[in-house]
Coordinates of C-alpha atoms and ligand atoms in Angstrom, one line a residue:
M1 CA 12.0 1.5 -26.7
K2 CA 9.6 2.0 -23.8
R3 CA 10.0 5.3 -21.9
W4 CA 11.5 4.8 -18.5
N5 CA 9.7 7.7 -16.9
G6 CA 6.5 8.2 -18.9
W7 CA 4.0 6.6 -21.1
G8 CA 4.7 4.7 -24.2
R9 CA 7.4 4.3 -26.8
E10 CA 10.1 6.9 -27.0
E11 CA 9.7 7.1 -30.7
Y12 CA 6.1 8.4 -30.5
N13 CA 5.1 11.9 -29.5
Y14 CA 1.5 13.1 -29.3
H15 CA 0.9 16.3 -31.2
F16 CA 0.0 18.8 -28.5
A17 CA -1.3 21.7 -30.5
P18 CA -0.6 25.3 -29.1
S19 CA -4.4 25.8 -29.1
A20 CA -4.8 22.8 -26.8
Q21 CA -2.1 24.1 -24.4
A22 CA -3.8 27.5 -24.4
F23 CA -7.1 25.8 -23.6
V24 CA -5.6 24.1 -20.5
E25 CA -3.8 27.3 -19.5
R26 CA -7.0 29.3 -19.7
I27 CA -8.7 27.1 -17.2
V28 CA -6.0 26.2 -14.6
G29 CA -3.4 28.8 -15.3
R30 CA 0.1 28.6 -16.7
G31 CA 2.1 25.5 -15.9
Q32 CA 5.7 25.5 -14.7
T33 CA 8.2 23.7 -16.8
I34 CA 10.1 21.7 -14.3
P35 CA 13.1 19.7 -15.5
D36 CA 12.9 15.9 -15.0
A37 CA 15.5 14.0 -13.0
S38 CA 17.9 12.4 -15.6
L39 CA 18.1 8.7 -16.1
E40 CA 21.8 8.9 -15.0
S41 CA 20.9 10.6 -11.7
V42 CA 18.2 8.1 -10.8
L43 CA 20.4 5.2 -11.7
K44 CA 22.9 6.5 -9.2
S45 CA 20.3 6.1 -6.5
V46 CA 19.8 2.4 -7.2
P47 CA 21.2 0.7 -4.1
R48 CA 23.3 -2.5 -4.0
S49 CA 21.3 -5.6 -4.7
R50 CA 20.6 -7.9 -1.7
L51 CA 20.1 -10.9 -3.8
P52 CA 23.0 -13.3 -4.6
Q53 CA 24.3 -14.2 -8.1
H54 CA 22.1 -16.6 -10.1
A55 CA 22.0 -17.4 -13.7
L56 CA 18.5 -16.0 -14.1
F57 CA 19.0 -12.8 -11.9
N58 CA 19.8 -9.6 -13.6
H59 CA 21.2 -7.1 -11.1
D60 CA 21.8 -4.4 -13.6
A61 CA 20.7 -1.0 -12.2
E62 CA 18.8 0.1 -15.3
S63 CA 16.8 -3.1 -15.5
R64 CA 16.0 -2.7 -11.8
L65 CA 14.9 0.9 -12.3
R66 CA 12.8 0.0 -15.3
H67 CA 10.9 -2.5 -13.3
A68 CA 10.6 -0.4 -10.1
R69 CA 7.4 1.6 -10.9
G70 CA 4.3 1.4 -13.0
Q71 CA 2.1 4.2 -14.3
S72 CA 0.2 5.4 -11.1
F73 CA 0.4 9.0 -10.2
P74 CA 2.8 8.4 -7.3
D75 CA 4.9 6.4 -9.8
W76 CA 5.1 9.3 -12.2
V77 CA 6.1 11.6 -9.4
A78 CA 8.8 9.2 -8.2
L79 CA 10.2 8.7 -11.7
R80 CA 10.0 12.3 -13.0
Y81 CA 11.3 14.0 -9.8
G82 CA 13.8 11.3 -9.2
T83 CA 12.5 10.2 -5.8
V84 CA 12.2 6.4 -6.4
N85 CA 13.0 4.9 -3.0
T86 CA 12.5 1.1 -3.6
F87 CA 13.8 -1.0 -6.4
P88 CA 13.7 -4.8 -7.0
D89 CA 17.0 -6.4 -6.0
A90 CA 17.1 -8.2 -9.3
V91 CA 14.9 -8.9 -12.3
A92 CA 14.5 -12.4 -13.8
M93 CA 13.1 -13.2 -17.2
P94 CA 12.3 -16.9 -17.2
T95 CA 11.9 -18.6 -20.5
N96 CA 10.1 -21.8 -19.5
Q97 CA 7.9 -23.2 -16.8
D98 CA 10.7 -25.0 -15.0
E99 CA 12.5 -21.7 -14.5
V100 CA 9.4 -20.1 -13.1
D101 CA 9.1 -23.0 -10.6
E102 CA 12.8 -22.6 -9.8
M103 CA 12.2 -18.9 -9.0
V104 CA 9.3 -19.6 -6.7
T105 CA 11.0 -22.5 -4.9
L106 CA 14.1 -20.5 -4.4
A107 CA 12.2 -17.5 -3.0
S108 CA 10.7 -19.8 -0.4
K109 CA 14.1 -21.3 0.4
E110 CA 16.1 -18.1 0.4
H111 CA 13.4 -15.8 1.9
F112 CA 12.9 -13.2 -0.8
S113 CA 9.7 -11.8 -2.3
I114 CA 8.5 -12.1 -5.8
I115 CA 6.6 -9.6 -7.9
P116 CA 5.1 -11.0 -11.0
Y117 CA 5.5 -8.4 -13.8
G118 CA 3.5 -8.2 -17.0
G119 CA 3.7 -4.9 -18.9
G120 CA 4.1 -2.7 -15.8
T121 CA 1.1 -0.6 -16.8
S122 CA -0.5 -0.8 -13.4
V123 CA -2.0 2.5 -12.3
V124 CA -2.4 1.6 -8.6
G125 CA 1.1 0.6 -7.5
H126 CA 0.7 -3.1 -8.2
I127 CA 4.3 -3.8 -9.2
N128 CA 6.2 -1.6 -6.8
P129 CA 8.6 -3.3 -4.3
E130 CA 7.8 -2.6 -0.7
M131 CA 10.1 -0.9 1.7
S132 CA 11.2 -4.0 3.5
D133 CA 14.2 -5.9 4.9
T134 CA 13.2 -8.8 2.6
P135 CA 14.9 -8.6 -0.8
T136 CA 12.6 -8.6 -3.9
L137 CA 12.9 -10.3 -7.2
T138 CA 10.7 -9.0 -10.0
V139 CA 9.8 -11.8 -12.4
D140 CA 9.1 -10.3 -15.8
M141 CA 7.0 -12.7 -17.9
G142 CA 7.9 -11.0 -21.2
K143 CA 9.4 -14.2 -22.7
F144 CA 6.2 -16.1 -22.3
N145 CA 4.8 -14.3 -25.4
Q146 CA 3.9 -17.1 -27.8
L147 CA 0.7 -18.6 -29.2
L148 CA 0.9 -22.1 -27.9
H149 CA -2.3 -23.7 -29.2
L150 CA -5.3 -22.7 -31.3
D151 CA -8.5 -24.7 -31.5
A152 CA -10.3 -23.0 -34.3
V153 CA -13.4 -25.2 -34.1
S154 CA -13.9 -24.3 -30.4
Q155 CA -12.6 -20.7 -30.9
R156 CA -10.1 -21.0 -28.1
A157 CA -6.4 -20.2 -28.0
T158 CA -3.7 -20.8 -25.4
F159 CA -0.9 -18.1 -25.0
G160 CA 2.1 -17.5 -22.8
A161 CA 0.8 -15.1 -20.1
G162 CA 3.5 -12.5 -20.8
V163 CA 2.1 -11.8 -24.3
R164 CA 1.3 -8.1 -25.0
G165 CA -1.9 -7.0 -26.6
P166 CA -0.6 -6.2 -30.2
D167 CA 1.5 -9.4 -30.3
M168 CA -1.5 -11.5 -29.3
E169 CA -3.7 -9.9 -31.9
D170 CA -1.0 -10.3 -34.6
A171 CA -0.6 -14.0 -33.8
L172 CA -4.4 -14.5 -34.0
A173 CA -4.9 -12.4 -37.0
A174 CA -2.6 -14.7 -39.0
H175 CA -5.3 -17.4 -38.5
G176 CA -8.2 -15.1 -39.0
Y177 CA -9.0 -14.5 -35.3
R178 CA -9.1 -11.8 -32.7
F179 CA -9.0 -11.7 -28.9
G180 CA -10.6 -8.3 -28.8
H181 CA -9.6 -7.2 -25.3
Y182 CA -8.6 -3.6 -25.8
P183 CA -7.7 -1.7 -22.6
Q184 CA -6.2 1.7 -23.5
S185 CA -2.9 0.3 -22.3
H186 CA -3.1 -2.4 -25.0
E187 CA 0.3 -1.5 -26.5
F188 CA 2.2 -2.7 -23.4
S189 CA -0.2 -4.6 -21.0
T190 CA -0.2 -8.4 -21.0
L191 CA -2.6 -11.3 -20.8
G192 CA -1.3 -12.3 -17.3
G193 CA -1.7 -8.7 -16.1
W194 CA -5.2 -8.4 -17.5
I195 CA -6.2 -11.6 -15.6
A196 CA -4.4 -10.8 -12.4
S197 CA -5.9 -7.3 -12.2
R198 CA -9.4 -8.0 -13.8
S199 CA -8.9 -5.6 -16.6
V200 CA -11.7 -4.5 -18.9
G201 CA -11.4 -3.6 -22.6
T202 CA -13.3 -1.0 -24.5
Q203 CA -15.2 -3.4 -26.8
C204 CA -16.2 -5.8 -24.0
Y205 CA -19.9 -6.0 -25.0
Y206 CA -18.9 -7.9 -28.1
Y207 CA -15.8 -9.8 -27.0
G208 CA -16.5 -10.0 -23.3
R209 CA -14.8 -8.8 -20.1
I210 CA -11.7 -10.8 -19.0
E211 CA -13.9 -12.8 -16.7
Q212 CA -15.7 -14.1 -19.8
L213 CA -12.6 -14.5 -21.9
F214 CA -10.3 -16.4 -19.4
L215 CA -11.1 -20.1 -19.6
G216 CA -8.2 -21.6 -17.6
G217 CA -4.4 -21.8 -17.3
L218 CA -1.5 -22.6 -15.2
M219 CA -0.4 -20.8 -12.0
H220 CA 2.9 -21.4 -10.2
T221 CA 2.4 -20.9 -6.5
P222 CA 4.8 -21.4 -3.6
Q223 CA 2.8 -24.6 -2.8
G224 CA 3.0 -26.0 -6.3
K225 CA 1.3 -25.7 -9.6
L226 CA -2.3 -24.9 -9.8
N227 CA -3.8 -26.2 -13.0
L228 CA -7.1 -24.6 -14.0
P229 CA -8.7 -26.7 -16.7
A230 CA -10.4 -24.8 -19.5
F231 CA -14.1 -25.5 -19.0
S232 CA -16.7 -23.6 -21.0
A233 CA -18.6 -23.6 -17.8
S234 CA -18.7 -25.6 -14.6
A235 CA -21.0 -26.1 -11.7
A236 CA -18.4 -28.1 -9.8
G237 CA -18.2 -25.9 -6.7
P238 CA -16.7 -22.4 -6.6
D239 CA -14.8 -21.4 -9.6
L240 CA -11.1 -21.0 -8.7
R241 CA -10.6 -18.8 -11.8
H242 CA -12.3 -16.1 -9.8
F243 CA -9.5 -16.2 -7.2
V244 CA -6.8 -16.1 -9.8
M245 CA -8.5 -13.1 -11.5
G246 CA -7.8 -10.1 -9.3
S247 CA -5.1 -12.0 -7.4
E248 CA -2.6 -9.1 -8.2
G249 CA 0.4 -11.4 -8.0
R250 CA -0.4 -12.5 -4.4
M251 CA -1.2 -16.1 -5.2
G252 CA 1.4 -17.1 -7.8
I253 CA 2.6 -16.5 -11.3
I254 CA 0.4 -17.3 -14.3
S255 CA 2.5 -18.8 -17.1
E256 CA -0.1 -19.6 -19.6
A257 CA -3.8 -19.0 -20.2
T258 CA -6.5 -20.4 -22.5
V259 CA -8.9 -17.8 -23.7
R260 CA -12.0 -17.4 -25.9
I261 CA -11.3 -15.9 -29.3
A262 CA -13.5 -14.6 -32.1
P263 CA -13.2 -14.5 -35.9
I264 CA -12.1 -11.2 -37.3
P265 CA -15.4 -9.4 -37.8
E266 CA -16.8 -8.8 -41.2
F267 CA -18.0 -5.3 -40.1
E268 CA -16.6 -2.8 -37.6
H269 CA -17.4 0.9 -37.5
F270 CA -17.5 3.6 -34.8
Y271 CA -19.9 6.5 -34.6
A272 CA -20.6 9.6 -32.6
V273 CA -23.9 11.0 -31.5
F274 CA -24.3 14.6 -30.2
F275 CA -27.0 15.5 -27.7
P276 CA -28.1 18.9 -26.6
D277 CA -27.3 18.1 -23.0
W278 CA -26.2 15.3 -20.6
E279 CA -29.8 14.4 -19.6
C280 CA -30.7 13.6 -23.2
G281 CA -27.5 11.6 -23.7
F282 CA -27.9 9.7 -20.5
A283 CA -31.5 8.7 -21.2
A284 CA -30.7 7.5 -24.7
L285 CA -27.7 5.5 -23.5
R286 CA -29.6 3.8 -20.8
E287 CA -32.4 2.9 -23.2
I288 CA -29.9 1.4 -25.7
V289 CA -28.2 -0.7 -23.0
Q290 CA -31.4 -1.8 -21.4
A291 CA -32.8 -2.7 -24.8
R292 CA -29.7 -5.0 -25.0
L293 CA -28.7 -3.7 -28.4
D294 CA -25.6 -5.2 -29.9
A295 CA -23.1 -2.3 -29.7
S296 CA -19.5 -3.5 -29.2
M297 CA -18.5 -0.2 -27.5
L298 CA -20.5 2.5 -25.8
R299 CA -19.4 5.7 -24.0
L300 CA -21.0 8.9 -23.0
L301 CA -18.8 12.0 -22.5
D302 CA -20.1 14.8 -20.3
K303 CA -20.0 18.4 -21.7
F304 CA -16.5 19.1 -20.3
E305 CA -15.0 15.9 -21.7
T306 CA -16.8 16.5 -25.0
E307 CA -15.3 20.0 -25.2
T308 CA -11.9 18.9 -23.9
T309 CA -11.7 15.9 -26.3
L310 CA -12.4 18.2 -29.3
Q311 CA -10.0 20.9 -28.0
L312 CA -7.1 18.5 -27.3
S313 CA -7.5 16.7 -30.6
G314 CA -5.4 19.4 -32.1
K315 CA -7.7 19.3 -35.2
D316 CA -8.6 23.0 -35.0
K317 CA -10.3 23.2 -38.5
L318 CA -12.4 20.2 -38.0
V319 CA -13.4 21.2 -34.5
N320 CA -14.4 24.7 -35.6
F321 CA -16.4 23.2 -38.5
A322 CA -18.1 20.8 -36.1
D323 CA -18.8 23.5 -33.6
K324 CA -20.6 25.7 -36.1
G325 CA -22.6 22.8 -37.4
L326 CA -23.6 21.7 -34.0
R327 CA -24.7 25.2 -32.9
L328 CA -26.9 25.4 -36.0
L329 CA -28.5 22.2 -34.6
K330 CA -29.0 24.0 -31.3
M331 CA -26.3 22.0 -29.6
G332 CA -24.5 24.7 -27.6
D333 CA -22.2 24.7 -24.6
E334 CA -24.2 21.9 -22.8
R335 CA -23.7 19.4 -25.7
C336 CA -22.5 15.9 -24.9
M337 CA -21.1 13.3 -27.2
M338 CA -21.8 9.5 -27.2
L339 CA -19.5 7.2 -29.0
F340 CA -20.5 3.7 -30.0
G341 CA -19.0 0.9 -32.0
L342 CA -20.7 -1.8 -34.1
T343 CA -18.8 -5.1 -34.6
G344 CA -19.7 -8.4 -36.2
L345 CA -22.0 -9.4 -39.0
E346 CA -22.8 -6.5 -41.3
A347 CA -26.5 -7.3 -41.5
V348 CA -26.8 -7.3 -37.7
A349 CA -24.7 -4.2 -37.3
R350 CA -26.8 -2.3 -39.9
N351 CA -30.0 -3.3 -38.1
T352 CA -28.5 -2.2 -34.7
L353 CA -27.5 1.1 -36.3
Q354 CA -31.1 1.7 -37.3
Q355 CA -32.3 0.9 -33.8
I356 CA -29.7 3.1 -32.1
R357 CA -30.5 5.9 -34.6
H358 CA -34.2 5.6 -33.7
I359 CA -33.5 5.8 -29.9
T360 CA -31.0 8.6 -30.1
S361 CA -33.2 10.7 -32.4
Q362 CA -36.0 10.4 -29.8
H363 CA -33.7 12.0 -27.4
H364 CA -32.7 14.8 -29.8
G365 CA -29.4 13.2 -30.8
F366 CA -27.6 13.9 -34.0
L367 CA -25.7 11.0 -35.5
E368 CA -22.3 11.7 -37.0
K369 CA -21.2 8.7 -39.1
S370 CA -17.9 9.7 -40.8
F371 CA -15.2 11.5 -38.8
I372 CA -15.4 11.5 -35.0
G373 CA -16.0 7.8 -34.3
K374 CA -13.0 7.1 -36.6
M375 CA -11.0 9.7 -34.9
W376 CA -11.6 8.1 -31.6
Y377 CA -10.7 4.7 -33.0
D378 CA -7.5 5.8 -34.6
S379 CA -6.3 7.6 -31.5
R380 CA -7.6 5.2 -28.8
F381 CA -4.1 4.0 -28.0
T382 CA -2.2 7.2 -28.6
T383 CA -4.3 9.6 -26.4
P384 CA -2.5 8.3 -23.2
Y385 CA 0.7 9.8 -24.7
L386 CA -0.9 13.2 -24.0
R387 CA 0.0 12.7 -20.4
N388 CA 3.7 13.1 -21.3
N389 CA 3.0 16.5 -23.0
L390 CA 0.9 17.8 -20.2
W391 CA 3.4 16.8 -17.6
E392 CA 6.2 18.5 -19.5
C393 CA 4.1 21.7 -19.6
G394 CA 3.6 21.5 -15.9
Y395 CA 0.3 19.7 -15.6
A396 CA -0.5 16.6 -13.7
L397 CA -3.2 14.3 -14.8
D398 CA -4.9 11.3 -13.2
T399 CA -8.0 9.3 -13.6
L400 CA -10.3 7.3 -11.3
E401 CA -13.1 4.9 -12.0
T402 CA -16.0 3.1 -10.3
V403 CA -19.4 1.7 -11.1
F404 CA -22.9 2.6 -9.8
P405 CA -26.4 1.6 -10.6
W406 CA -28.2 3.8 -13.2
S407 CA -30.3 5.3 -10.4
Q408 CA -27.2 6.7 -8.6
V409 CA -24.5 7.2 -11.2
A410 CA -25.4 10.7 -12.3
A411 CA -25.6 12.1 -8.8
V412 CA -22.4 10.4 -7.7
K413 CA -20.7 11.8 -10.7
D414 CA -21.7 15.3 -9.6
E415 CA -20.5 14.6 -6.1
I416 CA -17.1 13.3 -7.2
E417 CA -16.5 16.1 -9.6
H418 CA -17.4 18.6 -6.9
A419 CA -15.0 17.0 -4.4
L420 CA -12.2 17.3 -7.1
F421 CA -13.1 20.8 -8.3
T422 CA -13.0 22.1 -4.7
G423 CA -10.2 19.8 -3.5
L424 CA -7.4 22.3 -3.9
E425 CA -9.3 25.5 -3.0
A426 CA -7.1 26.0 0.1
E427 CA -4.1 26.0 -2.2
N428 CA -5.9 28.4 -4.6
E429 CA -5.5 25.9 -7.5
K430 CA -8.1 25.3 -10.2
L431 CA -8.7 21.9 -11.8
I432 CA -10.1 20.6 -15.1
V433 CA -12.4 17.7 -14.2
F434 CA -14.5 15.7 -16.7
S435 CA -16.1 12.3 -16.9
H436 CA -17.5 9.7 -19.1
L437 CA -19.6 6.6 -18.6
S438 CA -17.2 4.0 -20.0
H439 CA -18.7 0.5 -19.6
M440 CA -22.4 -0.2 -19.4
Y441 CA -24.5 -2.9 -17.8
T442 CA -28.3 -3.3 -17.8
D443 CA -28.3 -2.2 -14.1
G444 CA -25.5 0.3 -14.0
A445 CA -22.6 2.1 -15.7
S446 CA -19.0 2.6 -14.8
L447 CA -17.9 6.2 -14.3
Y448 CA -14.4 7.3 -15.5
V449 CA -13.2 10.6 -14.2
T450 CA -10.2 12.5 -15.4
Y451 CA -8.7 15.4 -13.4
L452 CA -5.9 17.8 -14.2
F453 CA -4.1 20.2 -12.0
R454 CA -0.9 22.2 -11.9
R455 CA 2.2 20.5 -10.4
T456 CA 4.8 22.4 -8.5
A457 CA 8.5 22.2 -8.4
D458 CA 8.4 20.2 -5.2
A459 CA 7.7 16.4 -5.6
D460 CA 6.2 16.1 -2.1
E461 CA 3.9 19.0 -2.5
T462 CA 2.6 17.7 -5.9
L463 CA 2.1 14.3 -4.3
E464 CA 0.3 15.8 -1.3
H465 CA -2.1 17.7 -3.7
W466 CA -2.8 14.4 -5.5
K467 CA -3.4 12.6 -2.2
K468 CA -5.9 15.2 -1.1
L469 CA -7.8 14.9 -4.4
K470 CA -7.7 11.1 -4.5
K471 CA -8.9 10.8 -0.9
A472 CA -11.7 13.3 -1.4
A473 CA -13.0 11.4 -4.5
S474 CA -12.5 7.9 -3.0
E475 CA -14.4 8.9 0.1
V476 CA -17.4 10.0 -2.1
I477 CA -17.3 6.6 -3.9
V478 CA -17.2 4.5 -0.7
K479 CA -19.7 6.7 1.2
N480 CA -22.2 6.1 -1.7
G481 CA -21.6 2.4 -1.5
G482 CA -19.6 2.1 -4.8
T483 CA -16.6 -0.1 -5.6
I484 CA -13.1 1.5 -5.3
S485 CA -12.3 0.1 -8.7
H486 CA -14.3 -1.1 -11.7
Q487 CA -11.1 -2.0 -13.8
H488 CA -7.8 -0.7 -12.4
G489 CA -7.6 -3.0 -9.4
V490 CA -6.4 -2.4 -5.8
G491 CA -2.6 -2.5 -5.7
V492 CA -1.5 -0.1 -2.9
D493 CA -3.4 3.1 -3.8
H494 CA -6.9 1.5 -3.3
R495 CA -5.8 -0.8 -0.4
P496 CA -7.2 1.4 2.4
Y497 CA -10.7 1.2 0.9
L498 CA -10.9 -2.5 0.2
P499 CA -12.0 -3.5 3.8
L500 CA -15.0 -1.1 3.5
E501 CA -16.1 -3.1 0.4
K502 CA -15.3 -6.6 1.5
G503 CA -16.0 -6.4 5.2
E504 CA -13.8 -7.9 8.0
L505 CA -14.9 -11.5 7.3
G506 CA -14.5 -11.0 3.6
M507 CA -10.9 -9.7 4.0
L508 CA -10.1 -12.5 6.3
S509 CA -11.3 -15.2 4.0
M510 CA -9.4 -13.6 1.1
Q511 CA -6.2 -13.5 3.1
N512 CA -6.6 -17.1 4.3
F513 CA -7.3 -18.2 0.8
Y514 CA -4.1 -16.7 -0.6
Q515 CA -2.1 -17.9 2.3
T516 CA -3.0 -21.4 1.5
Y517 CA -1.0 -21.0 -1.7
D518 CA 1.6 -18.7 -0.1
P519 CA 2.0 -19.4 3.6
E520 CA 5.3 -17.5 3.8
R521 CA 3.8 -14.5 2.1
I522 CA 6.5 -14.1 -0.5
M523 CA 4.2 -13.3 -3.4
N524 CA 3.8 -9.5 -4.0
P525 CA 3.5 -8.6 -0.4
G526 CA 1.5 -5.5 0.5
K527 CA -0.8 -5.5 -2.5
L528 CA -4.5 -5.8 -2.1
Y529 CA -4.1 -5.9 1.7
E530 CA -1.5 -5.2 4.3
E531 CA 0.1 -8.1 6.1
R532 CA -1.5 -9.1 9.4
Ligands
FAD1 C1 -2.6 4.6 -20.3 C2 -3.2 3.4 -19.5 C3 -4.5 3.0 -19.9 C4 -5.1 2.0 -19.2 N1 -6.4 1.6 -19.6 C5 -7.0 0.5 -19.0 C6 -8.2 0.1 -19.5 O1 -8.8 0.6 -20.5 N2 -8.8 -1.0 -18.8 C7 -8.2 -1.6 -17.8 O2 -8.7 -2.5 -17.2 N3 -7.0 -1.1 -17.3 C8 -6.4 -0.1 -17.9 N4 -5.1 0.3 -17.4 C9 -4.5 -0.3 -16.3 C10 -3.6 -1.5 -16.6 O3 -3.2 -1.4 -17.9 C11 -4.3 -2.8 -16.3 O4 -4.4 -3.0 -15.0 C12 -3.5 -4.0 -16.9 O5 -4.3 -5.2 -16.7 C13 -2.2 -4.3 -16.3 O6 -1.5 -5.3 -17.1 P1 0.1 -5.4 -17.1 O7 0.4 -6.6 -18.0 O8 0.7 -4.2 -17.5 O9 0.3 -5.8 -15.6 P2 1.3 -5.2 -14.6 O10 1.1 -3.8 -14.4 O11 2.7 -5.7 -14.9 O12 0.8 -6.0 -13.3 C14 -0.4 -5.8 -12.7 C15 -0.7 -6.8 -11.6 O13 -0.8 -8.1 -12.2 C16 0.2 -9.0 -11.7 N5 0.6 -9.8 -12.8 C17 1.1 -9.4 -14.0 N6 1.4 -10.5 -14.8 C18 1.2 -11.6 -14.0 C19 1.3 -13.0 -14.2 N7 1.8 -13.5 -15.4 N8 1.0 -13.8 -13.2 C20 0.5 -13.3 -12.0 N9 0.3 -12.0 -11.8 C21 0.7 -11.2 -12.8 C22 1.2 -8.1 -11.1 O14 1.9 -8.7 -10.1 C23 0.4 -6.9 -10.6 O15 -0.1 -7.2 -9.4 C24 -4.5 1.4 -18.1 C25 -3.2 1.8 -17.7 C26 -2.6 2.8 -18.4 C27 -1.2 3.2 -18.0

């Protein structure tokens, strides 16, 4: 069962080795163990529903609580300290398109808001009900989880939009195919959520970003159904799919989507390359990307993330062994690790491996083929569970992301990290801050920053610390002309920064566009932009 106040399945616990805890403690100090609010106590705070009885409405307090928050930092604070202050008035789980239409029509008629809900893995407050006099119905699309059609010749498949990552892959694997969209939240996030929040997977160079994967589908809006035919490409005016992608529930509910799929690859392997320092790794990475080599996944970890990844892996013997070996190769405290994946035809992959080896060795890189790439692959969906352990030991963790041109990204990284490192100086609190370049383009790279600090016994104080850090880092991003999100979306946490990016006219045209479909503003109000 999914945890109600943390990440992941209740049955799985990350192995948080004592050495890993000691590593964190050494840098930021001892964390306080602060008891969580119990499920029972939070359930008692769920107010009476303002929605009437209806065959599809579930007014049960636990269901409303389980749909009240996602995975953002403020969401964690609210759930763990028991300060959740808004809940959906009911949760509906429609089973067919007529029921989705019925919910949307009823919302217009009875004046309640609708929040489309996929897996609830949003990290920016996408699915949180607003504090409002208008009741809210959360529409959980979890029953739209079937493979509806597969066109093997065209390598296309149509799915219900509520399908989760693993179920989608299982359904396709039975026919020899893969979707290949692997955000780290893969276990719980859904096709509809990926489309509505423009998500990006780790192996996007081979399989494509969601923009390249999403071909068309069906959206239920308050003004009726919007059918998006699945064209391979079209020059017939603006592409409406681009308004659906990133709509964050404001436009309507996606019930089904047709996507590109790929045959299960004959070859897939992940590797690590160590460099003596960041500059060498950065130069090699840019060369690989700009040479347009066929890696399926690429990532460059800075020295702190390299060190932290090894330390938190809990594999002390392997880490010590690797450390000794790397030091013999003159890779000391400044060393950085690049991870890459090769996917597809074996002959092509082997050729790419040779070319990557050639480039990395020119930048003093050491290729490790056996353990570390595999370790990354095996733990790629379990590392998010570490957030539970850290929280329970008194440490708060959050991430932020953006994208910058190659000419700027390294300097902006330093500036963001500095803003975070010094962000709690007045409180005398230290932070662990580290970054990696997570998705590459020939002209730029996305920057993914993780920061960890101690939480306190007081929910408001912990939240204030986070707000200070988030604001400091976000201001560096926008001041340097970067986007407030490369992959997590806007929701409420990034909303104040969107007008800086889109401009007044841009915001107005976006709002007018969504209001064409939702004139009464019943769809996920308050997300992306505040109501005018
Ligand atoms: C541990 C962790 C790791 C993550 N890693 C990544 C990553 O690698 N890459 C990445 O891009 N993101 C990542 N995320 C963020 C998050 O998983 C994505 O934003 C994801 O796309 C959300 O999908 P979901 O199904 O959970 O959507 P939800 O969180 O349920 O909803 C997100 C938004 O989409 C809307 N929505 C959902 N379903 C529908 C629908 N059927 N119709 C219309 N609107 C809908 C909602 O209203 C909301 O506005 C991560 C999050 C976590 C917690």
